[in-house]
XYZ file of C-alpha atoms in Angstrom:
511
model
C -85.809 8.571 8.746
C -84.730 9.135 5.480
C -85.663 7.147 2.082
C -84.149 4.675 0.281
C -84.003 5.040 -3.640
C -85.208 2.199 -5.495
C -85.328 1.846 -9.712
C -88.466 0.566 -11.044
C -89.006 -3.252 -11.599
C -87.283 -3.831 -15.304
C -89.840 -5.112 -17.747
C -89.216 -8.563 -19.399
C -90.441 -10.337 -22.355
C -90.099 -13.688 -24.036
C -87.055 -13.161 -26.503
C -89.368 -14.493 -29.015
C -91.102 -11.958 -29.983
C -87.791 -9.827 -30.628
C -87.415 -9.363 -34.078
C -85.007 -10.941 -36.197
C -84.448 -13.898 -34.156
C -83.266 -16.954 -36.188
C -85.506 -20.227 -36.086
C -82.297 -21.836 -35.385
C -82.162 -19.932 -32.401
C -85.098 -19.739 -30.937
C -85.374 -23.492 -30.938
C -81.998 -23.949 -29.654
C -83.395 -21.601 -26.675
C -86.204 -23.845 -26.228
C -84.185 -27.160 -25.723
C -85.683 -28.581 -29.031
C -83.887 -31.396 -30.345
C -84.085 -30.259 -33.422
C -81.650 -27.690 -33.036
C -79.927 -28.884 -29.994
C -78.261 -32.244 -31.900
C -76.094 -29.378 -33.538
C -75.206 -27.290 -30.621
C -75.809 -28.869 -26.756
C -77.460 -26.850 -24.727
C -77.011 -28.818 -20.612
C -74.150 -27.356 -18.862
C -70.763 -28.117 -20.742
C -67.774 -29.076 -18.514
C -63.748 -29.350 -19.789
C -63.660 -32.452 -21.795
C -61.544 -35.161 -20.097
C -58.131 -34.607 -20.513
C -58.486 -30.973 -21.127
C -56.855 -28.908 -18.477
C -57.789 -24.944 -18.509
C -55.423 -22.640 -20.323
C -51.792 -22.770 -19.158
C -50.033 -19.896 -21.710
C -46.758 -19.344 -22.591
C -45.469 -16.404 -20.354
C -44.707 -14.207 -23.227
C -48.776 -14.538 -24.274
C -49.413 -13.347 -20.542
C -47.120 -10.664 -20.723
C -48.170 -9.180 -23.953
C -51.404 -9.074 -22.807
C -50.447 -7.486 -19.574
C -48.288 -4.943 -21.516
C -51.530 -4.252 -24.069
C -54.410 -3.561 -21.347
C -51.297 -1.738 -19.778
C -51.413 0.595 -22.663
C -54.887 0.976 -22.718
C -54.374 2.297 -19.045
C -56.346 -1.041 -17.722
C -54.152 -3.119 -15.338
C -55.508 -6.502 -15.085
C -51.940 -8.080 -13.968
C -53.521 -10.206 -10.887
C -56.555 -11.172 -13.333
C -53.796 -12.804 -15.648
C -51.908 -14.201 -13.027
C -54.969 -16.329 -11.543
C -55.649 -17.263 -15.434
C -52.331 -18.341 -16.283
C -52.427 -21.429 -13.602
C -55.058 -22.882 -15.372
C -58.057 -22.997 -12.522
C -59.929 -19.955 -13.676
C -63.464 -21.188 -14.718
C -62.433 -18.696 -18.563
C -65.754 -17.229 -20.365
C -65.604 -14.868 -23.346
C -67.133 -12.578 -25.744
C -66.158 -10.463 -28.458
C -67.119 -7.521 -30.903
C -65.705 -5.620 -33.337
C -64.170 -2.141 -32.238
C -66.866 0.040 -33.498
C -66.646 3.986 -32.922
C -67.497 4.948 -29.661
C -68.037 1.758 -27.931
C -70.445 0.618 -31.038
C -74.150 -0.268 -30.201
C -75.913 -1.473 -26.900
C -75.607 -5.320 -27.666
C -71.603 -4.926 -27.213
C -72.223 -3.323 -23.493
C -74.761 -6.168 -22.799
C -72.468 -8.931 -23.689
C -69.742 -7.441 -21.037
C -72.290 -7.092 -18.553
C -73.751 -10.059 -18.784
C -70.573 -11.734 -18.340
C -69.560 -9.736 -15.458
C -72.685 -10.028 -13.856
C -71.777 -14.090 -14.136
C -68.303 -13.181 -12.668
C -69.817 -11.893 -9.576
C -72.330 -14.857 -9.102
C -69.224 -17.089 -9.311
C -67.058 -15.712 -7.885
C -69.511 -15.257 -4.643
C -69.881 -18.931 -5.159
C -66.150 -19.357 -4.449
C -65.621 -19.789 -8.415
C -62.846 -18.027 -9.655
C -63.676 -16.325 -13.172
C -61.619 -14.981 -15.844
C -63.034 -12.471 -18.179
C -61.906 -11.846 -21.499
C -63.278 -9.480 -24.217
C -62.136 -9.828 -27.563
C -61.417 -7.112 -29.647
C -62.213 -8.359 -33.748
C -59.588 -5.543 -34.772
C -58.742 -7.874 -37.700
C -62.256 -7.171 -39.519
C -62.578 -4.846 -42.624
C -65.705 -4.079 -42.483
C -65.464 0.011 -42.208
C -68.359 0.897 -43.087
C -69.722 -0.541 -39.728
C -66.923 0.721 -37.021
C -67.424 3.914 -38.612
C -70.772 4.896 -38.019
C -72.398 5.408 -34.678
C -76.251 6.226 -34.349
C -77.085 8.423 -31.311
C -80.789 8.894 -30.001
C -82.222 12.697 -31.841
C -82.115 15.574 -30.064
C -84.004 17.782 -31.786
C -88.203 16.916 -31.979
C -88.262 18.499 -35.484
C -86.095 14.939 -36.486
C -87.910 13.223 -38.499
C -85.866 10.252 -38.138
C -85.255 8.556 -34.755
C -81.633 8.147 -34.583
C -78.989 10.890 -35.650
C -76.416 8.655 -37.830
C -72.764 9.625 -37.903
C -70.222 8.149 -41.006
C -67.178 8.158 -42.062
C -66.298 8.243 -45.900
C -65.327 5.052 -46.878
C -61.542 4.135 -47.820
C -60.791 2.698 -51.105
C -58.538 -0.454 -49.640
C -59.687 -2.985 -47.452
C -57.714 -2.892 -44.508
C -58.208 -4.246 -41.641
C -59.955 -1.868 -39.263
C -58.563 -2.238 -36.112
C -54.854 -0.508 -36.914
C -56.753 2.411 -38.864
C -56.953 6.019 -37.413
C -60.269 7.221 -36.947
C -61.006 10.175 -39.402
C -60.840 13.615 -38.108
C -64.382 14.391 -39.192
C -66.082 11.257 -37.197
C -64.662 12.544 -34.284
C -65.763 16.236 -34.954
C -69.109 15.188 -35.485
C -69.896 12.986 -32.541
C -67.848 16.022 -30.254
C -70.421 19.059 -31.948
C -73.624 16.753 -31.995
C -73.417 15.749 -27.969
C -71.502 19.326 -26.815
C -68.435 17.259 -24.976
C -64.994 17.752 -24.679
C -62.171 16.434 -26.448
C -61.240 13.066 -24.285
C -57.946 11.219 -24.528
C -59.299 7.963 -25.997
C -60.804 10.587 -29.447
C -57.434 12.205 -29.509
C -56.240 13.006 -33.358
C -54.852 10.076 -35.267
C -55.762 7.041 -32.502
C -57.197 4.007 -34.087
C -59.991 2.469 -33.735
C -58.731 -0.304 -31.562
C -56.938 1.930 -28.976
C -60.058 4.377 -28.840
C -62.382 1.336 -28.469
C -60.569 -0.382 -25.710
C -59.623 3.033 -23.805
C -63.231 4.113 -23.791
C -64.272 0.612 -22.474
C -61.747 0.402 -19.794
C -62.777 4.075 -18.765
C -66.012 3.132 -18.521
C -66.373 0.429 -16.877
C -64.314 -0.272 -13.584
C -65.253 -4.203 -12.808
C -62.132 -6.525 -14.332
C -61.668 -8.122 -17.444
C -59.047 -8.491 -20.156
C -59.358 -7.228 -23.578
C -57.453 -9.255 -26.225
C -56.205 -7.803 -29.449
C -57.113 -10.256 -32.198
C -54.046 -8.931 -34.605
C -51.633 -9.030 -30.909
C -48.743 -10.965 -32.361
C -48.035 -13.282 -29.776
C -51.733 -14.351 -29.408
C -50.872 -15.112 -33.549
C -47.633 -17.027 -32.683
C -49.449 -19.271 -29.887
C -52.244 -19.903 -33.010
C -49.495 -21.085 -35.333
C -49.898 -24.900 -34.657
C -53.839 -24.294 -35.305
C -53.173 -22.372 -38.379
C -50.993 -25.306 -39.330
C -53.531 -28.193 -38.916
C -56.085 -25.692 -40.762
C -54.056 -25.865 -43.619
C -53.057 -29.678 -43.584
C -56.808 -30.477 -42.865
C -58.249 -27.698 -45.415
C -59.790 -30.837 -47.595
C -61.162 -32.605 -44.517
C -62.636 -29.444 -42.698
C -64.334 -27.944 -46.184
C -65.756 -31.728 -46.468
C -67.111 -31.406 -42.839
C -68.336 -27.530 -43.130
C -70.511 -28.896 -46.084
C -71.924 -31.957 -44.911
C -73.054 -30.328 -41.502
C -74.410 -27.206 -43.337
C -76.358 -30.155 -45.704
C -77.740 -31.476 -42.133
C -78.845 -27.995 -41.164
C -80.863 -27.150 -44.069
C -82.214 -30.562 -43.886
C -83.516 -30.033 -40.344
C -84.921 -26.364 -41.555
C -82.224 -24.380 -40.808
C -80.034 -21.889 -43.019
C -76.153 -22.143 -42.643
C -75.020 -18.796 -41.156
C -72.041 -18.844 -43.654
C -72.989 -19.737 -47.172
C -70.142 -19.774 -49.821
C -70.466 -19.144 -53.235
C -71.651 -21.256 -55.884
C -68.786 -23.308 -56.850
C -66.274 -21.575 -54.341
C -65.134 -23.007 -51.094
C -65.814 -21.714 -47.451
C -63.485 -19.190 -46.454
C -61.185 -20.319 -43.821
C -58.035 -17.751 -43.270
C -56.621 -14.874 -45.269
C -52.986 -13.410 -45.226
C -52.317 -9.957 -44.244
C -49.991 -7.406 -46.324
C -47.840 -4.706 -45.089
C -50.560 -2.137 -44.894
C -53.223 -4.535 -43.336
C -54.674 -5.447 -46.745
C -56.370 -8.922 -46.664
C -55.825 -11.590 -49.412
C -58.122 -14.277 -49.493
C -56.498 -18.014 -49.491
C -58.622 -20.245 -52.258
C -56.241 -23.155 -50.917
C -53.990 -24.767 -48.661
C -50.694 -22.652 -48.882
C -47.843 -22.269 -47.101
C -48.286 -18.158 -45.182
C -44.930 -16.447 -44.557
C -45.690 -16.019 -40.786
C -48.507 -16.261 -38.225
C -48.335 -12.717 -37.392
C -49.876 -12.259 -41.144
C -52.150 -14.734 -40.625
C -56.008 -13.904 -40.337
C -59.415 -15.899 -39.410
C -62.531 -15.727 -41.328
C -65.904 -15.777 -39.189
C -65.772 -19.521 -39.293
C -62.262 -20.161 -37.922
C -62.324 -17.261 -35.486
C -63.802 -19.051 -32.958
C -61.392 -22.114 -33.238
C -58.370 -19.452 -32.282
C -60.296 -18.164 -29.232
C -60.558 -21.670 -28.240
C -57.216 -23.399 -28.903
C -55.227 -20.281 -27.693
C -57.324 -19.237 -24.691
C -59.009 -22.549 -23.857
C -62.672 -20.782 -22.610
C -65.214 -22.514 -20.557
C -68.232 -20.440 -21.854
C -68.469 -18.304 -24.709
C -71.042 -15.834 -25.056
C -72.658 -14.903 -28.485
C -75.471 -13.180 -30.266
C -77.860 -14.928 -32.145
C -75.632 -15.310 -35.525
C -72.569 -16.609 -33.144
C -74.378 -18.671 -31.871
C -75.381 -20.171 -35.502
C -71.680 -20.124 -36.130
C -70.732 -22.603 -33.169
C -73.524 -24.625 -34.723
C -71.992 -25.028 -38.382
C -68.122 -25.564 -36.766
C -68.961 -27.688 -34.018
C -67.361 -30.562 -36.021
C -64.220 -28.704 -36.407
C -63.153 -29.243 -32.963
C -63.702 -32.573 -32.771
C -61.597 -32.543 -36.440
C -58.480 -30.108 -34.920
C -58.836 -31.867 -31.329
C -59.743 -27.838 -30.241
C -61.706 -28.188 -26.653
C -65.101 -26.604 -27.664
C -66.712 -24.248 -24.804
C -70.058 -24.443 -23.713
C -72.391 -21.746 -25.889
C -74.699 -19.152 -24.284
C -76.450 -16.255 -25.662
C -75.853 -12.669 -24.975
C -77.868 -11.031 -22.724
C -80.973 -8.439 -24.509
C -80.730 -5.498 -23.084
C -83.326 -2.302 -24.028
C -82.268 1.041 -22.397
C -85.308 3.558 -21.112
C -85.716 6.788 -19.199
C -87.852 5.826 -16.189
C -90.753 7.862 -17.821
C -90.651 5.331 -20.698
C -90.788 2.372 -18.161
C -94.011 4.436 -16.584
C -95.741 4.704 -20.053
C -95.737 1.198 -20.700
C -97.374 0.760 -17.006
C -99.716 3.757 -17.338
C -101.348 2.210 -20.152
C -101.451 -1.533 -19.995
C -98.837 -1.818 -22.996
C -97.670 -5.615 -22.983
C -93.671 -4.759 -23.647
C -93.621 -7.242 -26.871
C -96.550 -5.287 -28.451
C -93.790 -2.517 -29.092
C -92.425 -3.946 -32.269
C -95.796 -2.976 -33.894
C -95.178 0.117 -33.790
C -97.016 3.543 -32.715
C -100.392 3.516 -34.824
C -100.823 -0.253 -34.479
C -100.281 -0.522 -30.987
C -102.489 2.421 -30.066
C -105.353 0.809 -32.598
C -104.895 -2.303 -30.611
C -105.470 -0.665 -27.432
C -107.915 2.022 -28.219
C -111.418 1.123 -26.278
C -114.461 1.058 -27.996
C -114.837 3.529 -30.901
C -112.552 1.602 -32.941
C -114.846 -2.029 -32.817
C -117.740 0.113 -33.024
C -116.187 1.937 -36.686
C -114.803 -1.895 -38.205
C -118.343 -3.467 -37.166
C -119.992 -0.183 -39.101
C -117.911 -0.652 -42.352
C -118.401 -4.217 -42.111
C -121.970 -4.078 -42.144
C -122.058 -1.283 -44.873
C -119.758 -3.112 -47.349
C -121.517 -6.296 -46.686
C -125.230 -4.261 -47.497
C -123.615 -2.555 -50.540
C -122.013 -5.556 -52.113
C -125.467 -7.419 -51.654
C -127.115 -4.491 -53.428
C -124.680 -4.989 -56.463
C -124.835 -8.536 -56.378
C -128.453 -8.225 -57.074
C -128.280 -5.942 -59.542
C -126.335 -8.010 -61.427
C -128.716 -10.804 -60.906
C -131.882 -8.441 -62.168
C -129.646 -7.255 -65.433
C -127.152 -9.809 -66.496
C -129.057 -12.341 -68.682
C -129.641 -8.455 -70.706
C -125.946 -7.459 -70.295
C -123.659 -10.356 -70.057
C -120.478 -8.044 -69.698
C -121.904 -6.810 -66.579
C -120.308 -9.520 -64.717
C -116.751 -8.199 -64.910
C -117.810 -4.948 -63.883
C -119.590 -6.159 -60.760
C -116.415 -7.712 -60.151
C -114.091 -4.981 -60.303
C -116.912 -2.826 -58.464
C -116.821 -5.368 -55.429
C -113.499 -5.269 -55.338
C -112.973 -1.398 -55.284
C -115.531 -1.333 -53.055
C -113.822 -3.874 -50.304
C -110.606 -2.031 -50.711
C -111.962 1.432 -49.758
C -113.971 0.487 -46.730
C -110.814 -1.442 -45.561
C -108.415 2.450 -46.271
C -111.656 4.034 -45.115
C -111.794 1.652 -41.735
C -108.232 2.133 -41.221
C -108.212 5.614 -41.769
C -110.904 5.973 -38.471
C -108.847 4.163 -36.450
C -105.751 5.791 -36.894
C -107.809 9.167 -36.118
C -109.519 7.811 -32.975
C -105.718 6.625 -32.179
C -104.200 10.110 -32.264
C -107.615 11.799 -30.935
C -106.100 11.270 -27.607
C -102.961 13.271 -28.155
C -101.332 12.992 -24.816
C -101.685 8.858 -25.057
C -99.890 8.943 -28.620
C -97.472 11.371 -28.098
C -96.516 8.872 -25.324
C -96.458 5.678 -27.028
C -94.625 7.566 -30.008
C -92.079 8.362 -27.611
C -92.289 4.798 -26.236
C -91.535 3.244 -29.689
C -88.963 5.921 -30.773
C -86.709 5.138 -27.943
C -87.129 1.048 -27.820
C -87.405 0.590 -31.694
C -85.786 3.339 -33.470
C -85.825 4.028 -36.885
C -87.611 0.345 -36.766
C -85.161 -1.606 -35.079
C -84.240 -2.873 -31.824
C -82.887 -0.637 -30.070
C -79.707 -2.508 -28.822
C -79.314 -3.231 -32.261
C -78.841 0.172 -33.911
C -78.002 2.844 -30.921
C -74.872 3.322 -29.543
C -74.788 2.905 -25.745
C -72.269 5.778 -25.328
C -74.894 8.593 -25.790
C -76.484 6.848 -22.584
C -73.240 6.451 -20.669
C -72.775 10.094 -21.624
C -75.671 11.022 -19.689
C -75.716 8.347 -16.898
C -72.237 7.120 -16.733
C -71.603 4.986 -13.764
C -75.603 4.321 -13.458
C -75.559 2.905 -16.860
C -73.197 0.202 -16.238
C -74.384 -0.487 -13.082
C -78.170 -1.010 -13.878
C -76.803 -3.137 -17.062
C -75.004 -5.795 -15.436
C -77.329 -5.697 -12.462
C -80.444 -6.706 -15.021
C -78.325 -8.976 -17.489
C -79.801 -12.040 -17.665
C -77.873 -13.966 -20.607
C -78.537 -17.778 -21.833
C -82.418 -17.074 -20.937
C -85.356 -16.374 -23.558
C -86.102 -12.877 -22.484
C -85.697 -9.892 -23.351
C -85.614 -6.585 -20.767
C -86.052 -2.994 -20.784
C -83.928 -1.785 -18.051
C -84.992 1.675 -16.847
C -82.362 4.245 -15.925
């Protein structure tokens, strides 16, 4: 009879105590009120009167004709779409080299993973991943972090970087340099694939790896595509006709934010207002519009981080979009837009948190009672923590020996200061040195009983090296190819098998 392989049970743990989370977002999570007034948080249906999207043909074929030439054929998936009784969710990211980090893989698979729960539900889903190739932010695309290879690191993550261009282009239309690709071929030993060939951009590379990658359905959307632009124009054109109104409502809902303890995720600057669109030149430079003005074309028209969203909405009409934490704070801070530019708004859920882990990582935790949130404290604190009892038995020693000394000194000074009345700054500064090196001295014994047990800290090290690199989050900072490199189909599989997104937890999925 043979055996049946089965992966170890994923560990979860409350989102909470991943760092970095907004407060904004964590009450939002929580169904507090005090968040929720800004963004809802029950199910969100189409608002009356809203049908789903029903695109111009030339949209659907341009989009068709794009995954096309990223060798992704999602014809039938655009067909279903295009009669408007898809239930439409979407997420987006900007097309970072090599896939960028783990959060952009999570936010696919979580939505996939809610394609296949609808869709066994007999709901029919449309999937769409946007592709921010209209950023100019190059300094991100152009750096991927990979896990080390070699022990001797003493860093945790091995950081590859482009040198930064002088203009500021937007990204997605720009070659990748020669010596990117170079270095990520040398550092994992792989050969030369069509999606790094010399001279592709970032976009193409970005969407062919993705497509290669992963074989479940979805469309990718090119932000710059120009008919997606064209079907924006009448948006772009209330934008600049309401630009008073909506720079009025940006401020007063950002004033309600801060007033309920929040901080606006977009702040402008002092005596500037929020930036809204930009126009493109003929090499992809962006120029920044101060004011309402008349653009010479939609094609050269760009979104800012605040009316990005609006496009996605008004051109692709979405049910559900799916964000990280700061996207999330975005929908927040707009919300009034929509009702302002009659946009249907989607409902809002969160990306799914996703941690990646050999199986011998998920064991570790296990083997030694580690509670998975305890983690972010890194190696020497979470060892202290957990080491038995030597370590209460060296901070109740110290404590009773700096307690007994400082006695001693207090009562010296009570025997000699009415004959030396400057002794009383001295006993100060003497207690003080004294509490401060019985607290390095303390600390010092622990962190030795920690690492006495070499085989336990060498694990834990390993433990936080892989789930909190370099000090953060791993999804964060790490690039999820170097996994797929070494698991491929696995990876994707385990991902959107675990994805849990819209919940307050965070998992460390074991491959």
């Amino acid at each position: 009879m043979s055996s049946v392989k089965t992966e170890p049970p994923c560990l979860r743990f409350p989102l909470a105590n991943y760092p970095g989370l907004s407060k904004f977002t964590r009450d939002w999570l929580a169904g507090n009120e005090s968040a929720t007034q800004f963004l809802k948080r029950e199910e969100r249906r189409r608002p009356a009167g809203w049908p789903g999207a029903v695109p111009a043909p030339n949209l659907v074929n341009a989009l068709a004709e794009s995954n096309r030439h990223w060798n992704h054929n999602v014809d039938d998936e655009l067909a279903r779409w295009s009669t408007g009784e898809t239930f439409t969710v979407i997420a987006g990211q900007q097309v970072g080299f090599a896939g960028g980090p783990i959060y952009t893989l999570a936010k696919l698979a979580g939505m996939l993973k809610l394609k296949r729960v609808n869709e066994a539900n007999g709901i029919p889903t449309t999937v769409f991943f946007w592709l921010a190739t209209e950023d100019h932010d190059f300094a991100e695309v152009a750096t991927l972090a990979l896990p080390k290879r070699d022990p001797k690191q003493q860093l945790d993550l091995t950081t590859l970087r482009a040198r930064k261009p002088d203009s500021r282009r937007v990204v997605g239309s720009l070659p990748i340099p020669e010596e990117l690709t170079r270095s990520l071929i040398e550092y994992l030993d792989i050969p030369r694939s069509a999606w790094l060939r010399e001279g592709i951009t970032f976009r193409d590379s970005f969407a062919e790896l993705l497509t290669s990658a992963v074989d479940e359905k979805f469309i990718l959307v090119d932000a710059l595509l120009p008919e997606l632009r064209r079907a924006g124009q009448p948006l772009f054109d209330d934008i600049l006709n309401n630009w008073d109104n909506i720079q009025r409502e940006l401020a007063q809902r950002s004033k309600a934010l801060e007033d309920a303890g929040y901080a606006p995720q977009v702040v402008p600057r002092a005596g500037e207002p929020y930036t809204l669109l930009f126009e493109l030149d003929d090499h992809g430079g962006r120029e920044l519009l101060d004011g309402p003005r008349p653009i010479a074309s939609p094609e050269r028209t760009s979104t800012s981080a605040l009316t990005r969203p609006l496009l996605q909405d008004f051109v692709l009409r979405p049910d559900l979009f799916v964000g990280g934490p700061s996207e999330v704070a975005y929908y927040a801070q707009i919300a009034p837009l929509h009702e302002l530019l009659a946009v249907p708004m989607p409902r809002v859920a969160l990306r799914a948190h996703e941690l990646l882990a050999p199986k011998r990582i998920v064991r570790t935790i296990a083997r030694y009672d580690i509670k998975p949130e305890e983690i972010f404290a890194g190696a020497d604190a979470l060892l202290a923590t957990r080491e038995p009892a030597g370590v209460s038995e060296v901070e109740q020693l110290a404590a009773e020996a700096r307690r007994a000394l400082i006695e001693k000194i207090v009562r010296i000074g009570e025997i000699a200061l009415p004959a030396e009345h400057a002794l009383a700054r001295a006993i100060n500064r003497s207690i003080g040195h004294i509490e401060y090196h019985f607290d390095k001295l303390t600390e010092r014994a622990i962190r030795g009983l920690a690492r006495k047990d070499r085989e336990r800290y060498a694990a834990v090290r390993d433990l936080v090296t892989t789930l909190v690199p370099d000090g953060s989050p791993q999804d964060r900072v790490s690039g999820w190819f170097g996994y797929w490199n070494e698991h491929g189909r696995h990876l994707i599989d385990r991902m959107i098998d675990e994805a849990e997104q819209d919940e307050g937890v965070c998992k460390v999925v074991s491959l």
